[in-house]
Short mmCIF file of C-alpha atoms and ligand atoms in Angstrom, two decimals:
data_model
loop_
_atom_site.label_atom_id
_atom_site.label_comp_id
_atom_site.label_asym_id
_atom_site.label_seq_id
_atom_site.Cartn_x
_atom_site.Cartn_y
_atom_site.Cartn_z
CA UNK S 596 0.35 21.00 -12.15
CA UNK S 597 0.30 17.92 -14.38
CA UNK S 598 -0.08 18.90 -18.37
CA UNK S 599 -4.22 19.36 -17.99
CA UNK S 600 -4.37 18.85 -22.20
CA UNK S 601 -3.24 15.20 -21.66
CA UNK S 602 -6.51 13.31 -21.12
CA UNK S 603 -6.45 9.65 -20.69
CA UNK S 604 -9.72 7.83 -21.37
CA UNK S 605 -9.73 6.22 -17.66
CA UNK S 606 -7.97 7.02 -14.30
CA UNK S 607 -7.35 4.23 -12.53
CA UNK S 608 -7.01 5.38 -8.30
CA UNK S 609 -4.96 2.83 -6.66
CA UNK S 610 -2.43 0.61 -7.94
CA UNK S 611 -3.56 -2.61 -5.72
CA UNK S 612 -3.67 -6.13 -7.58
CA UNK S 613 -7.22 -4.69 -8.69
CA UNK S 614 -5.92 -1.94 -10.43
CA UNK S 615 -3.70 -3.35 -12.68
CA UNK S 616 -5.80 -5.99 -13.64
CA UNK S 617 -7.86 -2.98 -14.32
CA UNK S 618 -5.58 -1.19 -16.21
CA UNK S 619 -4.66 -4.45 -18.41
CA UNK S 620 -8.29 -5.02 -19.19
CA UNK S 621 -8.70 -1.07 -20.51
CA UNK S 622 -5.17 -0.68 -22.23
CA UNK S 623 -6.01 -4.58 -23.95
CA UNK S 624 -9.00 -2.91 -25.63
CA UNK S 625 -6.78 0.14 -26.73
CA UNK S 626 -7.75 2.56 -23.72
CA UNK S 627 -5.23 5.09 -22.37
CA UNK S 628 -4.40 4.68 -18.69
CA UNK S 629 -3.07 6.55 -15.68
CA UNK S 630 -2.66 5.16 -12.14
CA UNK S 631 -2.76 7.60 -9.59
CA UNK S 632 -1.13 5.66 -5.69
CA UNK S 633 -0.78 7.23 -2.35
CA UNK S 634 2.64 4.66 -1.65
CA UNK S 635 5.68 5.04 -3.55
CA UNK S 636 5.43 1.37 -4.45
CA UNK S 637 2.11 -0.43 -6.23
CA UNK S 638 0.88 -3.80 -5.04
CA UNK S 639 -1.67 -2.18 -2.99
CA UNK S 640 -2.37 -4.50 0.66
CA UNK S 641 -0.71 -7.29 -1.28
CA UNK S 642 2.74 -5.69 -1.41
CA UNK S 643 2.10 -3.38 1.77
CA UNK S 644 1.10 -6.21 4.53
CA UNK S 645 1.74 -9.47 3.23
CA UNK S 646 4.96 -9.63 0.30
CA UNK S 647 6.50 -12.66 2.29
CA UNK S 648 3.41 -14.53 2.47
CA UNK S 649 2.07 -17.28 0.00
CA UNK S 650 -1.30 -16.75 -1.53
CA UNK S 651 -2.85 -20.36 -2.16
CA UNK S 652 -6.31 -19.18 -4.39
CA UNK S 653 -5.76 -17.05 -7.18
CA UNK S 654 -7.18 -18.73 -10.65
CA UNK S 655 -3.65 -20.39 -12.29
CA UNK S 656 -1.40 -19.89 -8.95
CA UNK S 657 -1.40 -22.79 -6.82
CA UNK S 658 0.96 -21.18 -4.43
CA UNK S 659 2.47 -18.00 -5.19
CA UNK S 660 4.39 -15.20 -3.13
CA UNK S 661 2.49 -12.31 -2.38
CA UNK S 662 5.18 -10.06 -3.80
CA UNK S 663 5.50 -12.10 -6.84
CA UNK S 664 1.67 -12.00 -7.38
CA UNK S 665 1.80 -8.45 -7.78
CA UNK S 666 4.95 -8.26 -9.65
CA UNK S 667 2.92 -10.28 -12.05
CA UNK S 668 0.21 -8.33 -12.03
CA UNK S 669 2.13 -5.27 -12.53
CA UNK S 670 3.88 -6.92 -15.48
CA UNK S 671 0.67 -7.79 -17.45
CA UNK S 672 -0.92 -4.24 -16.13
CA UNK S 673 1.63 -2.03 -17.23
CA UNK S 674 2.44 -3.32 -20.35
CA UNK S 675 0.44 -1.05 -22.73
CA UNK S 676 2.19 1.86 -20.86
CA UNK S 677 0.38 3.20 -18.37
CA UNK S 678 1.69 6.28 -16.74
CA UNK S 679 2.02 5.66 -12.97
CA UNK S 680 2.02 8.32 -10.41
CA UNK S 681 2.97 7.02 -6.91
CA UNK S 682 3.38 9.10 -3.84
CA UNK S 683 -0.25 10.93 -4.41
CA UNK S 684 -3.48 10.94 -3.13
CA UNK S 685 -6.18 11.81 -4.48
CA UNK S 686 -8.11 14.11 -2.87
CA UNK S 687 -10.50 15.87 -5.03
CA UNK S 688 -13.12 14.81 -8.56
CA UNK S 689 -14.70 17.67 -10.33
CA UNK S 690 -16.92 17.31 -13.49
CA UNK S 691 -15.44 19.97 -16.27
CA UNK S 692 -15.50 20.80 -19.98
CA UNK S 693 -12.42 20.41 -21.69
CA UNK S 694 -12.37 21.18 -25.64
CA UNK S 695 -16.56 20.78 -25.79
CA UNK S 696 -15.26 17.26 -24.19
CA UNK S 697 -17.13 16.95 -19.88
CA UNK S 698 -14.24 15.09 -18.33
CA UNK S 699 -13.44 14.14 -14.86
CA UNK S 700 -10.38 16.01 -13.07
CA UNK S 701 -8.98 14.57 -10.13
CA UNK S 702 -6.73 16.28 -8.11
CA UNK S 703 -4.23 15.34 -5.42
CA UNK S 704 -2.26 16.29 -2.59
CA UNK S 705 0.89 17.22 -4.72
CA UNK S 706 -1.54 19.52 -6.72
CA UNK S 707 -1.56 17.89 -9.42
CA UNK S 708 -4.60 17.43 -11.47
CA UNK S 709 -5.21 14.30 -14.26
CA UNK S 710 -8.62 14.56 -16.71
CA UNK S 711 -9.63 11.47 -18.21
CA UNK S 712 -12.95 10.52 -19.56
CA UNK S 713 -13.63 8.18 -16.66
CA UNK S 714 -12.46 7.19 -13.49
CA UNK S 715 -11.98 3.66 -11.80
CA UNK S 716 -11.86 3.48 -8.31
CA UNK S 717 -9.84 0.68 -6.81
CA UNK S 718 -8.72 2.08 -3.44
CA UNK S 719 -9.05 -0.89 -1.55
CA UNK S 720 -9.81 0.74 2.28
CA UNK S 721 -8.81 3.57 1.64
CA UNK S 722 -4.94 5.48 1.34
CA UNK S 723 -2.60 3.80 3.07
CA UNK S 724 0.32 5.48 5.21
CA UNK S 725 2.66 3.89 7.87
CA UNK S 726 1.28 3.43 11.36
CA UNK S 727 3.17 5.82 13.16
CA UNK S 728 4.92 5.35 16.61
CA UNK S 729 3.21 7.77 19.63
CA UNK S 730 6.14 9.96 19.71
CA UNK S 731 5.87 13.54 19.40
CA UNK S 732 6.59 15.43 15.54
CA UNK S 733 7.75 11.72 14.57
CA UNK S 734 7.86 12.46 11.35
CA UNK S 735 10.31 15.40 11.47
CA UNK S 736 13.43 12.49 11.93
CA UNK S 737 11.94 11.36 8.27
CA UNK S 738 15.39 11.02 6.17
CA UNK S 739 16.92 11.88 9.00
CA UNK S 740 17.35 8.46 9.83
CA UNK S 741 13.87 7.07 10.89
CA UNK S 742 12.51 4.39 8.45
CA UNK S 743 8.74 3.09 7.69
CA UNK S 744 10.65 0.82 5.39
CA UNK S 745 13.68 -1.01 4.28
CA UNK S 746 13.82 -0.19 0.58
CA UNK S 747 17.56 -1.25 0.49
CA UNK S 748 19.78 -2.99 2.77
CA UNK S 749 22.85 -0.58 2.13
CA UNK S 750 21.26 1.93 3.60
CA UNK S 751 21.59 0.65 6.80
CA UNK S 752 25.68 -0.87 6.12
CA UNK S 753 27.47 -0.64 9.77
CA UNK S 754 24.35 1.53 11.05
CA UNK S 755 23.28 0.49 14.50
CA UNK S 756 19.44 -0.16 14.34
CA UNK S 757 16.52 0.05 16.54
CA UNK S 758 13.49 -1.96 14.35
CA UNK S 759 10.05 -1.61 16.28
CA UNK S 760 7.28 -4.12 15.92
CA UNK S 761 5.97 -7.62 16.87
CA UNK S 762 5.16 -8.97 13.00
CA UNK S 763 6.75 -10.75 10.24
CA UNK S 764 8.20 -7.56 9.06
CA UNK S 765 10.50 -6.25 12.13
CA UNK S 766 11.17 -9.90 12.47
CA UNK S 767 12.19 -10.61 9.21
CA UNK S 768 14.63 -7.20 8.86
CA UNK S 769 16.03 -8.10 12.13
CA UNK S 770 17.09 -11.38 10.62
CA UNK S 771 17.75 -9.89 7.18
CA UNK S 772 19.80 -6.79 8.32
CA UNK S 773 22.12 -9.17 10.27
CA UNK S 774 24.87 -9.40 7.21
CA UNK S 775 24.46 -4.91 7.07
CA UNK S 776 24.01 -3.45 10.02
CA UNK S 777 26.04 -3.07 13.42
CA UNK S 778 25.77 -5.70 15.79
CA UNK S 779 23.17 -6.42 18.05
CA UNK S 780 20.31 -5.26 16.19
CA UNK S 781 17.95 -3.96 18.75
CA UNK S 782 13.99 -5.24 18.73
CA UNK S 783 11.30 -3.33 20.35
CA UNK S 784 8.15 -4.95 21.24
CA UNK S 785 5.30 -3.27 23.19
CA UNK S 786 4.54 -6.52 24.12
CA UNK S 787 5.85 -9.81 25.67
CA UNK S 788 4.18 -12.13 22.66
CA UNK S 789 4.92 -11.48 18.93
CA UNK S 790 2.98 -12.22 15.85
CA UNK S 791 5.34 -13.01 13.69
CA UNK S 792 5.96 -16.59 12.64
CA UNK S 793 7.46 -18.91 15.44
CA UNK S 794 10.23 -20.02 12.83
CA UNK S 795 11.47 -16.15 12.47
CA UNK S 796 11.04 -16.01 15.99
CA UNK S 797 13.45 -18.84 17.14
CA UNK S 798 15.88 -17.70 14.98
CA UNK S 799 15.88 -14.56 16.45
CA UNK S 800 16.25 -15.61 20.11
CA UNK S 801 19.32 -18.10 18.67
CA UNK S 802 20.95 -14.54 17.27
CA UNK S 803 20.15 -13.02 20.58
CA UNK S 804 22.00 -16.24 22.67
CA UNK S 805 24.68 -15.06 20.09
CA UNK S 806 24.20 -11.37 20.83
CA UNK S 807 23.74 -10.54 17.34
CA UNK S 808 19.83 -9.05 18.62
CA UNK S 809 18.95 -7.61 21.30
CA UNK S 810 14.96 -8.26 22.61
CA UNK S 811 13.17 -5.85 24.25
CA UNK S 812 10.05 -6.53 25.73
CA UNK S 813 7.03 -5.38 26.65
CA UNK S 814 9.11 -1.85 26.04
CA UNK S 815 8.33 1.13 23.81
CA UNK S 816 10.39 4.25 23.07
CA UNK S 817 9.62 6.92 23.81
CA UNK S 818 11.87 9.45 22.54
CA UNK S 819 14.02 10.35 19.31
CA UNK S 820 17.17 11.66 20.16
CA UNK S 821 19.68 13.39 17.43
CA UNK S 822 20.95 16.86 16.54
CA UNK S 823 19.68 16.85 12.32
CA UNK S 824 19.50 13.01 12.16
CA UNK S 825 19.28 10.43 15.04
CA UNK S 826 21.76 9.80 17.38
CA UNK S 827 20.09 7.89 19.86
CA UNK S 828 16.26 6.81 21.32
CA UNK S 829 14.71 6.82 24.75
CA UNK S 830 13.21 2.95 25.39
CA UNK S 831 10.91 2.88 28.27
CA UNK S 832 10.79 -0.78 29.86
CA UNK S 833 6.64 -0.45 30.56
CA UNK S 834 6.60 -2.88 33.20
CA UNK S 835 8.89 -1.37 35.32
CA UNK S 836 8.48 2.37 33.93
CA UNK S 837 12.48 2.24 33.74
CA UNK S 838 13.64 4.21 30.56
CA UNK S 839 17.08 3.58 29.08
CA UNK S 840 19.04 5.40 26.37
CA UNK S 841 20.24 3.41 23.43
CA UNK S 842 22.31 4.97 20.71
CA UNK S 843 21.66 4.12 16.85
CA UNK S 844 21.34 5.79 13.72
CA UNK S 845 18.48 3.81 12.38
CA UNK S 846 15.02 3.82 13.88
CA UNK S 847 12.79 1.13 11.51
CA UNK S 848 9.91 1.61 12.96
CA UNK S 849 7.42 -2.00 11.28
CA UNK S 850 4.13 -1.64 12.61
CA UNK S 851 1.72 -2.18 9.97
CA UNK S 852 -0.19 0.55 7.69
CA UNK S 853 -3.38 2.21 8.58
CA UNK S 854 -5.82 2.84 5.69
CA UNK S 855 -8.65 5.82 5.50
CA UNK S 856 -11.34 6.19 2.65
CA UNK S 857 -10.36 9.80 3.18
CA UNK S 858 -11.58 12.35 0.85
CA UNK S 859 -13.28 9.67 -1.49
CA UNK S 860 -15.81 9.72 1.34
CA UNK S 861 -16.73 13.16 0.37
CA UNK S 862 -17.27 13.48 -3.24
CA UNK S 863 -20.63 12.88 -3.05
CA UNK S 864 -20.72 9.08 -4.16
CA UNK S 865 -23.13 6.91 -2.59
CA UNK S 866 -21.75 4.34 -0.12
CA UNK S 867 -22.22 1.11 0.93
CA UNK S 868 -21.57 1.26 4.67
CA UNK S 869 -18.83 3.29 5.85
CA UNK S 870 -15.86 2.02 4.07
CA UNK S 871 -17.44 0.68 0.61
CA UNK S 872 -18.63 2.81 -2.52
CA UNK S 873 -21.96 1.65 -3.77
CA UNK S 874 -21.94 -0.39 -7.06
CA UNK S 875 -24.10 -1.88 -9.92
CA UNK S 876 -22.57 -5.38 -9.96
CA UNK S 877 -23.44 -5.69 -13.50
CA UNK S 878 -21.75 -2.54 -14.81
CA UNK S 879 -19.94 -1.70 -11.51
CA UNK S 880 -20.79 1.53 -11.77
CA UNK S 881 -21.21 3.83 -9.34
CA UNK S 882 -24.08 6.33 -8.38
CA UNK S 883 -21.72 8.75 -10.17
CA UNK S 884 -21.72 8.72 -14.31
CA UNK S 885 -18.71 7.50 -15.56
CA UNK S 886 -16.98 6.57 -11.92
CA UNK S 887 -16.58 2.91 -11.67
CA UNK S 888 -15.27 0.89 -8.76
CA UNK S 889 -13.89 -2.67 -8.27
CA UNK S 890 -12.17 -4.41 -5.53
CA UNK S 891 -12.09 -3.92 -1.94
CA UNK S 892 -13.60 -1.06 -2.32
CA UNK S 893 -16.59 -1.48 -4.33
CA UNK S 894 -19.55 -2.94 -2.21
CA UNK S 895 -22.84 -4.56 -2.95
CA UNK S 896 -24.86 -7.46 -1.39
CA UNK S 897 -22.71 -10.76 -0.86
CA UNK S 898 -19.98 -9.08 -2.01
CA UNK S 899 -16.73 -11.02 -1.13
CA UNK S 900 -13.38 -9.26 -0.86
CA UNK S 901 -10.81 -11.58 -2.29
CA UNK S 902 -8.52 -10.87 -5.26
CA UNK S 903 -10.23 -13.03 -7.41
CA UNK S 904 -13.39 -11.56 -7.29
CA UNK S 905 -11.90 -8.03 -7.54
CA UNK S 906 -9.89 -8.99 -10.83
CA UNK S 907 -13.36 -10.13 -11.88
CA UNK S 908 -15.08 -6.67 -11.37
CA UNK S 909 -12.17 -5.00 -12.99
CA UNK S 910 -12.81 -6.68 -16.26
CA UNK S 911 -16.18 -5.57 -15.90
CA UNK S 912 -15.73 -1.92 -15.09
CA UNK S 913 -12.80 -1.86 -17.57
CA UNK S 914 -15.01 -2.99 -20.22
CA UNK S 915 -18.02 -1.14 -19.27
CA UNK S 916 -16.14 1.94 -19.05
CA UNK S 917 -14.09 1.87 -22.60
CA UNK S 918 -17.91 1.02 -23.83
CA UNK S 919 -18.77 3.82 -22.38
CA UNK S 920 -16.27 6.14 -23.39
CA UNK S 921 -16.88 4.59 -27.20
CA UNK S 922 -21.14 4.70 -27.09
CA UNK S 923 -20.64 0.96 -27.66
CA UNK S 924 -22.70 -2.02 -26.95
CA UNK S 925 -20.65 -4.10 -23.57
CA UNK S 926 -18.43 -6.80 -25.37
CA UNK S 927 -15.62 -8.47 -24.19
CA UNK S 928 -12.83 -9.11 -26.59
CA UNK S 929 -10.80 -12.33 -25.96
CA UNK S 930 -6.98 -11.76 -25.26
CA UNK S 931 -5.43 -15.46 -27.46
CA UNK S 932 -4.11 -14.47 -30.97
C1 LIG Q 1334 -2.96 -10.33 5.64
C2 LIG Q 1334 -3.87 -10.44 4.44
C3 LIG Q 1334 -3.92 -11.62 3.74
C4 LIG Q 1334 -4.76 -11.73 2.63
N1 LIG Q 1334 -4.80 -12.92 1.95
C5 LIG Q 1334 -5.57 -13.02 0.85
C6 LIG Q 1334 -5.62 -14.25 0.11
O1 LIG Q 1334 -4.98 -15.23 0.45
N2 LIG Q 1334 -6.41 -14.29 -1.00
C7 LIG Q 1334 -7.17 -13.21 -1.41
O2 LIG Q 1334 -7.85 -13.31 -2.43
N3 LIG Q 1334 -7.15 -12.06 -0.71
C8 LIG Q 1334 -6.38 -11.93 0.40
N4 LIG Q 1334 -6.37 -10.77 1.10
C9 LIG Q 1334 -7.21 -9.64 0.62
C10 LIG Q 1334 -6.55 -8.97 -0.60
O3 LIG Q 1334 -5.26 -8.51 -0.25
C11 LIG Q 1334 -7.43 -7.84 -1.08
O4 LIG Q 1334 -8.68 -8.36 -1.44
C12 LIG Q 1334 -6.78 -7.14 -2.28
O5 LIG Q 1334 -5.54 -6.59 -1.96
C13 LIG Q 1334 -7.71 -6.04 -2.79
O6 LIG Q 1334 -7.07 -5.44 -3.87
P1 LIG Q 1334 -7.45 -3.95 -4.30
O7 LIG Q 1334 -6.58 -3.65 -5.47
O8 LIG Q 1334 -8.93 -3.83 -4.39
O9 LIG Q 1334 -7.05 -3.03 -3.06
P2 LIG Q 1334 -5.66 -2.80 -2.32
O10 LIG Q 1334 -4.78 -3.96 -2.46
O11 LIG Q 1334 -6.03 -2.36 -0.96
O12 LIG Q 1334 -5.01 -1.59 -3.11
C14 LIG Q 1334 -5.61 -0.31 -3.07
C15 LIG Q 1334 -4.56 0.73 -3.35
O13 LIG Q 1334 -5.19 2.00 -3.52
C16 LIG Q 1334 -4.41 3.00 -2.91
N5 LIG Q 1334 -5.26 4.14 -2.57
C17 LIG Q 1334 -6.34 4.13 -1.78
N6 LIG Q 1334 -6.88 5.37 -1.67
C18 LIG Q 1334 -6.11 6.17 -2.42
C19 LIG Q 1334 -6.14 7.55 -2.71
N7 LIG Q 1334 -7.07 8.39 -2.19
N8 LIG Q 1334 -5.19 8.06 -3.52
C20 LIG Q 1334 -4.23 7.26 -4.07
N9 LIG Q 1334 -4.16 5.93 -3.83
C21 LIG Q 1334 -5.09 5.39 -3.01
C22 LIG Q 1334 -3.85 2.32 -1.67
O14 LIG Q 1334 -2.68 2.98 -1.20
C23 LIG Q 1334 -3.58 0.90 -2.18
O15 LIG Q 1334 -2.25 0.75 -2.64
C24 LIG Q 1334 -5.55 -10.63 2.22
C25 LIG Q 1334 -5.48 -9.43 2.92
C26 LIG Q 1334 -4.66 -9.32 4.02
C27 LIG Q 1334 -4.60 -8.01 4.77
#
């Protein structure tokens, strides 16, 4: 249980490029912030999908990396000090009095609960976790030598790998494991055509006429193999139903993230659609007092969901909300000194 006397003016739930614009516009007018993320990294979709990729239309970046964007954003965020929880989701908001104060408590799934004065949803769709491969109790061989993703490349030093996916992601660790791991890095693809960028994938099929990877394709495995940590994996060739045993002790499994509004669904906001929350465009406030949203997640009609627009809405829930909080008229203050 997090320290329940430490109330922050504003919770901000996700840590997405939306969020810490958020969190720079409340901690810029003095605010006190938390950041509460389901990952163990912030950068939201940004970081998550697309780190490699260039973004061509934020305000001031003619062509930055993804990664870089949020690294940026993260730098100018966090700067007032912000105390970042990552590896929670929320998953429940209660009104209650603390000191004659109402505050808003939001609890997640470590059990941890953080009051603040308001809340700022910027949850994008929703929590993300890995997509998960259709084996059976997957997730037992977690730290046990199956990966969702390559935090560091020692970890895998002289480890033979199986890396599963047909993106820019198990493309671009089977090319950037090649100076680590054992050699031939194995590549599972369900199917025959990949998604990743044709560059990537020419390189790999040179490394494979060098037998530095090995392509499999249209094959899927199909079984974990290992007595405490993996040992080896079933691969099931699906056009020919022929399944073959390969032996590593990495299994990278790249296939994207899935995303859920989850529990936000349920605490009686009102939506827009299915997947949006419902807000005032002028305040960005929701139908709940003193719950904001911006981003992704925040809907309303014509609302376009691009980073620009949700840095936009930030400044506007971040200043409506430390208004709020303060029983002040709305006012912007400009950043130059
Ligand atoms: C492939 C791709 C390319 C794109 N290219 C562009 C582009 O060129 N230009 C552009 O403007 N936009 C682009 N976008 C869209 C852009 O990425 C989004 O608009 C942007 O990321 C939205 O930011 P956000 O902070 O609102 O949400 P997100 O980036 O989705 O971040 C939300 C965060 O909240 C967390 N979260 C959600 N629910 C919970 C919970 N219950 N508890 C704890 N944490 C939670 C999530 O884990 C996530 O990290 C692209 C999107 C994709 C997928």
């Amino acid at each position: 249980m997090a320290d329940s006397s430490d109330v922050r003016d504003v919770t901000i739930l996700g840590a997405g490029p939306v969020g810490l614009s958020a969190a720079y516009y409340v901690g810029h007018r003095d605010g006190s912030v938390r950041i509460v993320e389901s990952l163990e990294q912030i950068g939201g979709q940004v970081a998550a999908t697309y780190p490699e990729k260039h973004v061509f239309d934020v305000a001031g970046f003619p062509k930055i990396l993804g990664q870089k964007l949020v690294d940026m954003c993260a730098e100018q965020g966090l700067q007032f000090g912000a105390d970042v929880r990552l590896g929670e989701e929320a998953k429940t908001l209660e009104r209650l009095s603390q000191n004659g104060e109402e505050v808003l408590a939001l609890t997640t799934d470590k059990g941890n609960t953080y009051l603040s004065r308001v809340l700022i949803i910027t949850a994008g769709h929703g929590a993300f976790e890995p997509r998960r491969l259709g084996v059976d109790d997957i997730d037992e061989w977690l730290g046990r030598g199956l990966h969702y993703v390559v935090r560091e490349k020692a970890q895998f030093a002289g480890k033979r790998c199986v890396i599963v996916g047909g993106g820019d992601s198990a493309l671009d660790w089977t090319l950037g494991l090649q100076d680590t791991a054992d050699l031939p890095i194995t590549l599972v693809h369900r199917r025959d055509r990949f998604r990743a960028l044709e560059s990537s994938m020419n390189e790999a099929r040179r490394l494979e006429g060098e037998g530095a990877v090995r392509i499999l394709t249209p094959h899927e495995v199909r079984e974990v193999h290992g007595d405490g940590s993996i040992e080896a994996v079933s691969i099931e060739n699906t056009s020919t139903g022929e399944l073959e045993r390969y032996d590593c002790e990495a299994l990278i499994t790249l296939l994207g993230f899935v995303s859920h509004l989850g529990a936000i669904a349920e605490w009686g906001i009102e939506l827009e659609g299915k997947r949006q929350i419902k807000i005032d465009p002028m305040t960005c406030e929701t139908s709940m007092p003193g719950v904001y949203a911006a981003g992704d997640v925040a809907g309303y009609p014509g609302k376009i969901t691009l980073i620009t627009v949700g840095m936009g809405e930030a400044a506007i829930a971040a200043n409506n909300a430390i208004a709020a909080i303060r029983g002040e008229k709305v006012q912007p203050k400009y950043s130059t000194d």
